[in-house]
Structure formats: C-alpha cells, structure tokens
PDB file of C-alpha atoms and ligand atoms in Angstrom:
ATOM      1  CA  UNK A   1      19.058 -33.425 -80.577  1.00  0.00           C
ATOM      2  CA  UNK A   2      20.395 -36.511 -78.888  1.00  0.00           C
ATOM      3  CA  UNK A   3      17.658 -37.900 -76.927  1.00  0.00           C
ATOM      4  CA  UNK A   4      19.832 -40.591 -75.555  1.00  0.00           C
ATOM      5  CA  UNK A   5      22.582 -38.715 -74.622  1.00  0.00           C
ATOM      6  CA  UNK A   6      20.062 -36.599 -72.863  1.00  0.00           C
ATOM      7  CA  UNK A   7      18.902 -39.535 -71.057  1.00  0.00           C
ATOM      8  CA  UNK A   8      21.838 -41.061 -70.192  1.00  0.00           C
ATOM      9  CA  UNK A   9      22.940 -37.194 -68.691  1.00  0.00           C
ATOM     10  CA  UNK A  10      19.806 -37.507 -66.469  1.00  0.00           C
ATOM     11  CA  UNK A  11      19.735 -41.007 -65.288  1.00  0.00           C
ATOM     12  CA  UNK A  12      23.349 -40.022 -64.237  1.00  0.00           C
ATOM     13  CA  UNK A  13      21.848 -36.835 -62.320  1.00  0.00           C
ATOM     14  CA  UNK A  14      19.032 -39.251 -60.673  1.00  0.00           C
ATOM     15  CA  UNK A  15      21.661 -41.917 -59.672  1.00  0.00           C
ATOM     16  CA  UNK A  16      24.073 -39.513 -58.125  1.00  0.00           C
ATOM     17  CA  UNK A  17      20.962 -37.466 -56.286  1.00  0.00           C
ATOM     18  CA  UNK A  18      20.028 -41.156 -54.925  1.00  0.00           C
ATOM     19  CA  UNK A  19      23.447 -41.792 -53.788  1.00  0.00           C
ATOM     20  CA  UNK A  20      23.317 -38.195 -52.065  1.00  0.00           C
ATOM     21  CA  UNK A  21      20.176 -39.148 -50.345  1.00  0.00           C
ATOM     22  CA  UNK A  22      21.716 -43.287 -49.642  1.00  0.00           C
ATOM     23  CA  UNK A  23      19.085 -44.363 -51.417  1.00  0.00           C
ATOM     24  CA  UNK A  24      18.712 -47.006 -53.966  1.00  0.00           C
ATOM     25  CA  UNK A  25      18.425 -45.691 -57.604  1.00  0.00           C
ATOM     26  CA  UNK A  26      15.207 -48.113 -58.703  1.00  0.00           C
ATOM     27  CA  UNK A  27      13.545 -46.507 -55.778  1.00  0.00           C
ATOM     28  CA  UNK A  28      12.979 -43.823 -58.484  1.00  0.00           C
ATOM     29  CA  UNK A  29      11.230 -44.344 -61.448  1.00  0.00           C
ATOM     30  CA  UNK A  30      11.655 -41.506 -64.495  1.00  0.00           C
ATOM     31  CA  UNK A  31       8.801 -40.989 -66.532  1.00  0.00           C
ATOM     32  CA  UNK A  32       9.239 -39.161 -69.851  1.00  0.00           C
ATOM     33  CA  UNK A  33       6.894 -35.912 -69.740  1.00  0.00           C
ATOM     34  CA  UNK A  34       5.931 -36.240 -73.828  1.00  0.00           C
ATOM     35  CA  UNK A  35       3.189 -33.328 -74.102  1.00  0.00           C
ATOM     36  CA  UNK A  36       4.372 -31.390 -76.647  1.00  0.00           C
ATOM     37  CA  UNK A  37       6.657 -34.082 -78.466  1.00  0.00           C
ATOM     38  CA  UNK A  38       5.327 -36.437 -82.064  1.00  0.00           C
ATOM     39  CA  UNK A  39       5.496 -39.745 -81.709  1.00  0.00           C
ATOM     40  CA  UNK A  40       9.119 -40.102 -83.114  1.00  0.00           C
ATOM     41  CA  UNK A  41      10.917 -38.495 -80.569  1.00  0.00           C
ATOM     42  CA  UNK A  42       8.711 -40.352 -78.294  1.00  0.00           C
ATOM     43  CA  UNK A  43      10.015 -43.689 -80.269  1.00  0.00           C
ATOM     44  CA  UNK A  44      13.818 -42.645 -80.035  1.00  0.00           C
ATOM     45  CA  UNK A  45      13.297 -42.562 -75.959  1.00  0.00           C
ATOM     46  CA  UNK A  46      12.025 -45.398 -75.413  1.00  0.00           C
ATOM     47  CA  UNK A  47      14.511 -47.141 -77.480  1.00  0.00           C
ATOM     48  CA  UNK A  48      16.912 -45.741 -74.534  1.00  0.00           C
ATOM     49  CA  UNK A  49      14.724 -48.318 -72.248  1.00  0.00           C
ATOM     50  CA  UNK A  50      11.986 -45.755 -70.809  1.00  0.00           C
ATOM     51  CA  UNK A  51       9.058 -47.775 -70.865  1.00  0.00           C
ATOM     52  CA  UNK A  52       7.028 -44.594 -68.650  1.00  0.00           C
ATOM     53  CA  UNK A  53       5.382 -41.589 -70.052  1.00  0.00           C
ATOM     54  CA  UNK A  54       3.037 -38.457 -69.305  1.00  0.00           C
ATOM     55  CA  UNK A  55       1.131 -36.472 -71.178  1.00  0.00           C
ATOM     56  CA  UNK A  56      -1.071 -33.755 -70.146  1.00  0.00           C
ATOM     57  CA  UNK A  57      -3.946 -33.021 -72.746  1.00  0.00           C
ATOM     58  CA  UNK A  58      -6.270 -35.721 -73.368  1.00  0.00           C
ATOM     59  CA  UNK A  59      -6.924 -34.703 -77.088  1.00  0.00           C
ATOM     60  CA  UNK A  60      -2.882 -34.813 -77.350  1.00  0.00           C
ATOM     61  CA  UNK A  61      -2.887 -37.845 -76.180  1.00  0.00           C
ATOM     62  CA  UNK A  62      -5.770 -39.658 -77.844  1.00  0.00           C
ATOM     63  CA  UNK A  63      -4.025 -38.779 -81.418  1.00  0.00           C
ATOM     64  CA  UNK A  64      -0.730 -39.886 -79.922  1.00  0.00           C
ATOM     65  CA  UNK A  65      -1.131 -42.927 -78.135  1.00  0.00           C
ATOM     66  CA  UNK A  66      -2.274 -45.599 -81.021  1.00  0.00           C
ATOM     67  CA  UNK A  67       1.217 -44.305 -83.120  1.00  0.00           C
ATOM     68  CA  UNK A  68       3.740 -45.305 -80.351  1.00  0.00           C
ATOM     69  CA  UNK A  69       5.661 -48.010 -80.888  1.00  0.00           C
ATOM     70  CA  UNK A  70       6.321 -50.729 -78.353  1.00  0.00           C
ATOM     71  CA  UNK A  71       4.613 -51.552 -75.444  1.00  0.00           C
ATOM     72  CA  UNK A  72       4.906 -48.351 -73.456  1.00  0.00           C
ATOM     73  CA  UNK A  73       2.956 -47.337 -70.240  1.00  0.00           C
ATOM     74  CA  UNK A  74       1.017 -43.457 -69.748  1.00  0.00           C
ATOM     75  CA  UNK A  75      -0.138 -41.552 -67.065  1.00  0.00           C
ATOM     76  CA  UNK A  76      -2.267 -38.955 -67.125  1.00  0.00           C
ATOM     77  CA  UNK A  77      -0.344 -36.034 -65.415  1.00  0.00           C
ATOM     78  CA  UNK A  78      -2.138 -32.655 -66.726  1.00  0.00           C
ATOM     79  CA  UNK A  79      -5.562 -31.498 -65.011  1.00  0.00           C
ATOM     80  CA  UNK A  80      -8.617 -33.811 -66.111  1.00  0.00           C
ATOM     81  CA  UNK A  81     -12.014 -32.079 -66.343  1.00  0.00           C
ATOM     82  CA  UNK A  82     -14.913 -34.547 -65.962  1.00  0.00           C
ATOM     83  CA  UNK A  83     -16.179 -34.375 -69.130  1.00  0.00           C
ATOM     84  CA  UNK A  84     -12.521 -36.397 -70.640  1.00  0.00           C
ATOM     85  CA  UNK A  85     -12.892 -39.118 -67.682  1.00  0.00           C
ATOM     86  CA  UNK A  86     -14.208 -41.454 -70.224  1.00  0.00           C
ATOM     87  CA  UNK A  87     -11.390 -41.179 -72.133  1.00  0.00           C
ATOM     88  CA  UNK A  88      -8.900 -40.800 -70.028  1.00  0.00           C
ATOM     89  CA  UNK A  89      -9.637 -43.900 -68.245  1.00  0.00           C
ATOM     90  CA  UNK A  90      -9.102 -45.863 -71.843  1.00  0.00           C
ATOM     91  CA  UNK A  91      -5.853 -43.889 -72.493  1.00  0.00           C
ATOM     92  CA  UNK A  92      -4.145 -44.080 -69.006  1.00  0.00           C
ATOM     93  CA  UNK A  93      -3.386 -46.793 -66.485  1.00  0.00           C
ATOM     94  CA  UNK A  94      -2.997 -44.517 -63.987  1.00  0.00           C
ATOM     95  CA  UNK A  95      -4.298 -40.459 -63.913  1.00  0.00           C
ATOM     96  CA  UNK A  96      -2.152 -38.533 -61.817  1.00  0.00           C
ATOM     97  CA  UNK A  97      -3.767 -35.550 -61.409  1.00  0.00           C
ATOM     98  CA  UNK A  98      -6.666 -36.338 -59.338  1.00  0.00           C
ATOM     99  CA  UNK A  99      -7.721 -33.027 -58.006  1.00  0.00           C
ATOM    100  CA  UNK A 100     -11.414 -33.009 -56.364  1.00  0.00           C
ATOM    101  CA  UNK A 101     -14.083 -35.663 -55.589  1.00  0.00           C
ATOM    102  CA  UNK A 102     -16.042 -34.869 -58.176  1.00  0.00           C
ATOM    103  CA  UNK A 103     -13.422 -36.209 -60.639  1.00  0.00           C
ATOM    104  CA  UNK A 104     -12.504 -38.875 -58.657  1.00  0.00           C
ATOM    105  CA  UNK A 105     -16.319 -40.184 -58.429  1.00  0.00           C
ATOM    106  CA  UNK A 106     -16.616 -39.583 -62.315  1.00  0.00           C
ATOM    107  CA  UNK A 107     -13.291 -41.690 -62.727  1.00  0.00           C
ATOM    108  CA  UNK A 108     -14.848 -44.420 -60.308  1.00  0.00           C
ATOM    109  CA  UNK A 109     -18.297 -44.641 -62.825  1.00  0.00           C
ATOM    110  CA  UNK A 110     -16.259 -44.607 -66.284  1.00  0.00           C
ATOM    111  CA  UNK A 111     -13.878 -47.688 -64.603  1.00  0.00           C
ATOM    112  CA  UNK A 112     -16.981 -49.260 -63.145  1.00  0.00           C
ATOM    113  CA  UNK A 113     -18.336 -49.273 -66.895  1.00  0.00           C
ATOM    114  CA  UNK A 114     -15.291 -50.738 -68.105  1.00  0.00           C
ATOM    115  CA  UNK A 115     -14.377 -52.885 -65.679  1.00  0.00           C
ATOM    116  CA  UNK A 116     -11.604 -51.716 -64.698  1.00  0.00           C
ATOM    117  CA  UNK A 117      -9.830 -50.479 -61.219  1.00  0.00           C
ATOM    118  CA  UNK A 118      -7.973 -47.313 -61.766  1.00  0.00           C
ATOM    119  CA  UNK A 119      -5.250 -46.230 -59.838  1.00  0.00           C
ATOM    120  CA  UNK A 120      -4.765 -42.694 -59.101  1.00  0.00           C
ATOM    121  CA  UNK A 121      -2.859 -40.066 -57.532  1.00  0.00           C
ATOM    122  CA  UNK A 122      -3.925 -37.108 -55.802  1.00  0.00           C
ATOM    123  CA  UNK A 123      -2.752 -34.036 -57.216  1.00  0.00           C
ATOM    124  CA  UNK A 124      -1.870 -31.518 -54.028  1.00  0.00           C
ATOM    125  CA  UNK A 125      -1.027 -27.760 -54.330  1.00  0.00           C
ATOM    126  CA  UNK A 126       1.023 -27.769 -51.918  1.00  0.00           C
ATOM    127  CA  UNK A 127       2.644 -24.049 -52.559  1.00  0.00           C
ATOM    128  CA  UNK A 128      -1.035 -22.609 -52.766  1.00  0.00           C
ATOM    129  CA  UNK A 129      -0.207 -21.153 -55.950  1.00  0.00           C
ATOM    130  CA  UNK A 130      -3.358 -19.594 -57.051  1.00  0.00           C
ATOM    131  CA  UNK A 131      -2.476 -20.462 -60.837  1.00  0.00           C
ATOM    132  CA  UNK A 132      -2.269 -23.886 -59.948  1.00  0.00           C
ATOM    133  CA  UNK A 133      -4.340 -26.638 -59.594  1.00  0.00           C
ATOM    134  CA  UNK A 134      -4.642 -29.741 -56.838  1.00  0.00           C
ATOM    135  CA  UNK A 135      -6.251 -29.989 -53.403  1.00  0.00           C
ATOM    136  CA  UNK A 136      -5.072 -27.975 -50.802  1.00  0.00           C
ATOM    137  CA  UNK A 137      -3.434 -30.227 -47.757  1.00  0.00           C
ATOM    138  CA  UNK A 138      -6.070 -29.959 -45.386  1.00  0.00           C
ATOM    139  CA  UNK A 139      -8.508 -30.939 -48.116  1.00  0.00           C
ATOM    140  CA  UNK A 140      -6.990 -33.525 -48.641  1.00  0.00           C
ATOM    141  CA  UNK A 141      -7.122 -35.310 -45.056  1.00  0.00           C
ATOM    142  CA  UNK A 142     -10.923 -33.883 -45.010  1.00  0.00           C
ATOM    143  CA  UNK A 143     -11.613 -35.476 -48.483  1.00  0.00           C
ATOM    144  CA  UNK A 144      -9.853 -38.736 -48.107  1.00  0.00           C
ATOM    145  CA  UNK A 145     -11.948 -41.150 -46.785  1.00  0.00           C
ATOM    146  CA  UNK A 146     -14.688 -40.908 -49.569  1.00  0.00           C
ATOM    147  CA  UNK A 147     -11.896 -40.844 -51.821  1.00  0.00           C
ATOM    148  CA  UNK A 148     -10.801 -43.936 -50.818  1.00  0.00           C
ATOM    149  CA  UNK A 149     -13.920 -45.864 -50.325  1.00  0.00           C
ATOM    150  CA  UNK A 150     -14.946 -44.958 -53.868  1.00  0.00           C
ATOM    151  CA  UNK A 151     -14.631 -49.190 -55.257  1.00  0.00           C
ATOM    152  CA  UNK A 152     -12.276 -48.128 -58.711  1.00  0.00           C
ATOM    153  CA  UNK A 153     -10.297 -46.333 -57.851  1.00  0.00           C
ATOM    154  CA  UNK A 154      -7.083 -47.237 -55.715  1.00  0.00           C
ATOM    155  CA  UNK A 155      -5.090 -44.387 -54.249  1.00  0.00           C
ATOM    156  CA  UNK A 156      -1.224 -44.975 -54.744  1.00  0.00           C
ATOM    157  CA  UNK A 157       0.038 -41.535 -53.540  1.00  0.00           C
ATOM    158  CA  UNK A 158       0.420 -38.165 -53.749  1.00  0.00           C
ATOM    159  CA  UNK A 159       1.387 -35.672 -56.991  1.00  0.00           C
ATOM    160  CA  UNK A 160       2.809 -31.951 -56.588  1.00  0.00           C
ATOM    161  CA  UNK A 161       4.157 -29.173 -58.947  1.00  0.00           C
ATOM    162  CA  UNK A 162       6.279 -27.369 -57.222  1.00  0.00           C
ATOM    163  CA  UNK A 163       6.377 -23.498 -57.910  1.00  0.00           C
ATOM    164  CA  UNK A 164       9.295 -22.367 -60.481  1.00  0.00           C
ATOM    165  CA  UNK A 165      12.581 -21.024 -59.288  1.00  0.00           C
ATOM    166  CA  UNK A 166      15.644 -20.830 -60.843  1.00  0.00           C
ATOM    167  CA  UNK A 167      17.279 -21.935 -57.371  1.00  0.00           C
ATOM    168  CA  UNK A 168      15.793 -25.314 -56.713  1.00  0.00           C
ATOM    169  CA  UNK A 169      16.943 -25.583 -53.058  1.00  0.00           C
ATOM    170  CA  UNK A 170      14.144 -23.091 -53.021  1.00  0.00           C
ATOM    171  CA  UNK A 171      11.595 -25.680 -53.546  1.00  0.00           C
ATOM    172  CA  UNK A 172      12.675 -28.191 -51.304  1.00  0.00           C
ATOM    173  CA  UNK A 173      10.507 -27.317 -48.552  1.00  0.00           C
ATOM    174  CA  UNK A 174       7.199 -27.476 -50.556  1.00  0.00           C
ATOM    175  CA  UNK A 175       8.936 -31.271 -51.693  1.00  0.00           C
ATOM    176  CA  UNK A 176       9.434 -31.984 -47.811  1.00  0.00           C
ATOM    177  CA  UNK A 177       5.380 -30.828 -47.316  1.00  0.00           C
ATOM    178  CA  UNK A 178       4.541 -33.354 -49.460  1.00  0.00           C
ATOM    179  CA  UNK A 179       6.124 -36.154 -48.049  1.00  0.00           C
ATOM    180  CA  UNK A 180       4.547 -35.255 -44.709  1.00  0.00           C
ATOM    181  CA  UNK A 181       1.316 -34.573 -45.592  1.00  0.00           C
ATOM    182  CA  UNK A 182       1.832 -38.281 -47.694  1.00  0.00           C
ATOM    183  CA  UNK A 183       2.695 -39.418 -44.247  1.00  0.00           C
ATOM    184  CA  UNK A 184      -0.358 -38.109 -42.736  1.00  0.00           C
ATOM    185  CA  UNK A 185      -2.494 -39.592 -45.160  1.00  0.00           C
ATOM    186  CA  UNK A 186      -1.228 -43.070 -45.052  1.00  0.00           C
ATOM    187  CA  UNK A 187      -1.801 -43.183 -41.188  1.00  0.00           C
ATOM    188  CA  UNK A 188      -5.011 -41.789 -41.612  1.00  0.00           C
ATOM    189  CA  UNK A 189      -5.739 -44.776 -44.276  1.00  0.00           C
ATOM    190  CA  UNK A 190      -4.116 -47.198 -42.079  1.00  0.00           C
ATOM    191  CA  UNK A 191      -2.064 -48.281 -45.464  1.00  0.00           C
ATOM    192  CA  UNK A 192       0.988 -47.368 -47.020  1.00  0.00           C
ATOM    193  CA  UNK A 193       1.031 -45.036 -50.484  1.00  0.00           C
ATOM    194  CA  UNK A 194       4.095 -46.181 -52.270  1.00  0.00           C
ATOM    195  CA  UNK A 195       3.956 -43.446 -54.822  1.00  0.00           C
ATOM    196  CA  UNK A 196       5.009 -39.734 -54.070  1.00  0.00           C
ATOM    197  CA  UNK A 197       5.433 -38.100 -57.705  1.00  0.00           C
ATOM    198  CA  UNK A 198       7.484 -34.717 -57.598  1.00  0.00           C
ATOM    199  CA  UNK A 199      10.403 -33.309 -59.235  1.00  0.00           C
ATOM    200  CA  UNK A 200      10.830 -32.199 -63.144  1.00  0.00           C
ATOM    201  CA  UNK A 201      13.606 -31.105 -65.265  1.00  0.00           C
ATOM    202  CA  UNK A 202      14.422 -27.890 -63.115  1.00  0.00           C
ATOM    203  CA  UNK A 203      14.174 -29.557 -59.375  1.00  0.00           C
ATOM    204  CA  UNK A 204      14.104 -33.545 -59.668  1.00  0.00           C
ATOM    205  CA  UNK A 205      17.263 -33.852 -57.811  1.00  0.00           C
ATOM    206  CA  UNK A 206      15.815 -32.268 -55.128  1.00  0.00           C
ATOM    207  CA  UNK A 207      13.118 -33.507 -55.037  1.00  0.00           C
ATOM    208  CA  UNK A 208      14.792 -36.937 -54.919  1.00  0.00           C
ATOM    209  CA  UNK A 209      16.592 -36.063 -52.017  1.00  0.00           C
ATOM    210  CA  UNK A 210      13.316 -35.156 -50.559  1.00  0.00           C
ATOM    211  CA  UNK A 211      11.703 -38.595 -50.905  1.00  0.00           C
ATOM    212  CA  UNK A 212      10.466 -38.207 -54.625  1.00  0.00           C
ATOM    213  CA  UNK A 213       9.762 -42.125 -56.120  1.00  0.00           C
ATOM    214  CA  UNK A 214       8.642 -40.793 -59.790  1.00  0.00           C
ATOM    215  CA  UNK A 215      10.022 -38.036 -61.290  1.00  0.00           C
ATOM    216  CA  UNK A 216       8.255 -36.772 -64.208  1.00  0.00           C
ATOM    217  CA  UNK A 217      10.908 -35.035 -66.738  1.00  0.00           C
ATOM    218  CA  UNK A 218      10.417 -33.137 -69.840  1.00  0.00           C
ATOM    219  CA  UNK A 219      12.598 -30.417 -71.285  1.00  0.00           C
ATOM    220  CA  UNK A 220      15.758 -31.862 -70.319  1.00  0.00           C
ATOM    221  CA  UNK A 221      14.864 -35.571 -71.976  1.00  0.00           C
ATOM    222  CA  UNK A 222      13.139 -34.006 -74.936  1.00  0.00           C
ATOM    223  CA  UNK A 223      14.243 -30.220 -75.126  1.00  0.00           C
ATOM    224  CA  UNK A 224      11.947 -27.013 -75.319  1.00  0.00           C
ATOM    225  CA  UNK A 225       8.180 -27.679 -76.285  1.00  0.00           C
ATOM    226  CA  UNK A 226       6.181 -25.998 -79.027  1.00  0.00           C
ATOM    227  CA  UNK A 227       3.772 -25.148 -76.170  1.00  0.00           C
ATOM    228  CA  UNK A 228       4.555 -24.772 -72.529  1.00  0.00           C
TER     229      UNK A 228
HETATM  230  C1  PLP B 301       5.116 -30.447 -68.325  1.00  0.00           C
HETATM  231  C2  PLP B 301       5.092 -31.141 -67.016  1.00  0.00           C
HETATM  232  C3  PLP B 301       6.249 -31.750 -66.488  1.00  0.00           C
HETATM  233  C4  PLP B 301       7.604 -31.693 -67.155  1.00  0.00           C
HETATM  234  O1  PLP B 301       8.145 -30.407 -67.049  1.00  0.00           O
HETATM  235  P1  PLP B 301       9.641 -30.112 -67.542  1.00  0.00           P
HETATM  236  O2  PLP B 301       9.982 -28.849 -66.835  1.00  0.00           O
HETATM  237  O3  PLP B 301       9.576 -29.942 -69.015  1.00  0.00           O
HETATM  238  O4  PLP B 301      10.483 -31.244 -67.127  1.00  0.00           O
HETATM  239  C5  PLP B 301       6.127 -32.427 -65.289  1.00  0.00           C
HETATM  240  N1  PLP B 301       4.955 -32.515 -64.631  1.00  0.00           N
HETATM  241  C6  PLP B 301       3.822 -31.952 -65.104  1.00  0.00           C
HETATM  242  C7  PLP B 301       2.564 -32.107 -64.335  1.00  0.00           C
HETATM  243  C8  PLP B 301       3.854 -31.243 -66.295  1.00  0.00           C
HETATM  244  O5  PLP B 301       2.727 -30.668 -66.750  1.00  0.00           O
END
C-alpha cells in the first residue's frame, strides 16, 4: 500500500472540497484515524507531514504511543469510560469524545492531579442513532454551563459521527445540525468554539462543505482495519 500516494489523493479531495465551499484549505486540519494500524504504517504517514492522529481504544493506544516516531500529536476520538480518564489524560492532548458530565468531571480531577488543562470536545449524536454514542443536542445546551465551568477542562467544539450511507449527500444535513447547534452553543457561552470535528473517509468532503475544521480519516489514508 502507498500511504503517501493515499495521502496526497486525499489532501487533493480536501483542497478541492475547500475550494467548492471558497474556503481556505488550512481552515481544515486532517487527522490520521490510526486505530487499527502498528506503529510503522503510522511512521510512513507522518513522514508525508501529518503531524495529527486518533485513536480510539485507550489500551491500543497506551502500547502504541511510546513506539511512534517523531514528535506527533493524539486525540482521543473513541468513547472514554471513566475508569481510562487517568490515562487518557497522559496519552492525549485533547479527548474528543466527551460524551456526559460525568466524564467530563472525572477528566477535570485526573488534569487537576496532573496539572494540566485539557481541552476537549463534546461528542454529539446528532442522528440519534441508538448504536451510537454522544449527547443528544438539547443535552447539550442543558449540560453546558457546568461543563464549562468545570476549571480543566476547556471546551474547543463540537465532535459528530455521522450515520453510514453509501450516498454522502445523505449525511449532509446531520453535518449542517452540527454546525448550528455549534452555533447555539457558542452564543450561549458568549465565546467562540473554533473546532467542529466531522467528516471521515466516506463523507469528509461533505462535511467540509458543511463547515467541518478537522476531519478525522482512516480507511482511505491507511486502508481496511483488522477491526472495525
Ligand atoms: C474509525 C473512526 C474514524 C475513521 O473512519 P474511516 O471510515 O476509517 O475514515 C473517524 N472517527 C471516529 C470517531 C472513528 O472511530
């Protein structure tokens, strides 16, 4: 497999989806999604000048981490149960999937003990999916003020999955819920949330259209994974 070929195929997809949209191409960051992936594939991508990547199991990741190369950056994008905050809060510099308060206030004590601030996302299910995880919108707004007055933690936006389709125009108006409910959040805060993470390998042109600022991409960077 040609990992830089891939890509170089993709950051030609996210330039022309930005140019679609008139927007400006480093208005979109691409993150790697590396869950599934060994730490030599991982190597071979960023030597394409990724510095960003995801991984969604804390155990994965814990093994994975110290044996990259370079001096890359992770997220946390997979769903966090309380019990892994510790860890996760070592691992990550920023956790993605921020899905209730009771993670976020376990989050706020592990960075409190290491003296750290922790930015965060909050994860939204914005289809209402029952397989999926995330807050539901209205939770959200009801939720947000203790999230954000918890001292750690800083909120830089808003993360979504959107459900599969093989016709990603489908998805575009669960992207465009997103971005309003983001909206809706950051008057409600009274401050701006630069980060609005949607879009993977299936729909992140879409989504780009739609407003996206990180695009988290797997399967078409690092082809199929051993486990989905
Ligand atoms: C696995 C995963 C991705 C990447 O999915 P691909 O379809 O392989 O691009 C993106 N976001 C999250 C949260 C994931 O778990």
């Amino acid at each position: 497999m040609d990992l830089a070929a891939n890509v170089e195929a993709i950051q030609q997809r996210l330039n022309a989806a930005c140019d679609r949209a008139g927007r400006d191409p480093s208005s979109v960051e691409l993150m790697a999604v590396s869950k599934g992936h060994p730490p030599e594939a991982i190597t071979a991508v960023a030597e394409t000048g990724i510095r960003l990547f995801g991984e969604s199991k804390v155990q994965e990741a814990k093994v994975k981490i110290p044996q990259c190369l370079g001096n890359l950056h992770w997220q946390m994008i997979g769903h966090l149960q309380s019990n892994k905050a510790k860890d996760a809060v070592h691992l990550f510099e920023l956790i993605q999937s921020v899905d209730s308060l009771g993670l976020a206030q376990e989050l706020n004590k592990r960075a409190e003990q290491m003296a750290k601030t922790l930015p965060v996302l909050l994860e939204v299910n914005i289809s209402g999916e029952s397989s999926k995880f995330g807050y539901g919108p209205e939770s959200v707004m009801a939720e947000l003020d203790q999230l954000n007055a918890l001292p750690r933690l800083e909120l830089h936006g808003l993360m979504t999955i959107a459900p599969w389709s093989q016709d990603a125009e489908r998805v575009r108006p669960f992207f465009r819920k997103l971005r309003e409910l983001k909206e809706r959040c950051e008057e409600k805060l009274g401050a701006p949330l630069p980060i609005l993470s949607m879009g993977m390998s299936g729909d992140f042109e879409v989504a780009i259209e739609e407003g996206s600022t990180l695009v988290r991409v797997g399967t078409a960077i690092f082809g199929e994974r051993t486990y989905s």
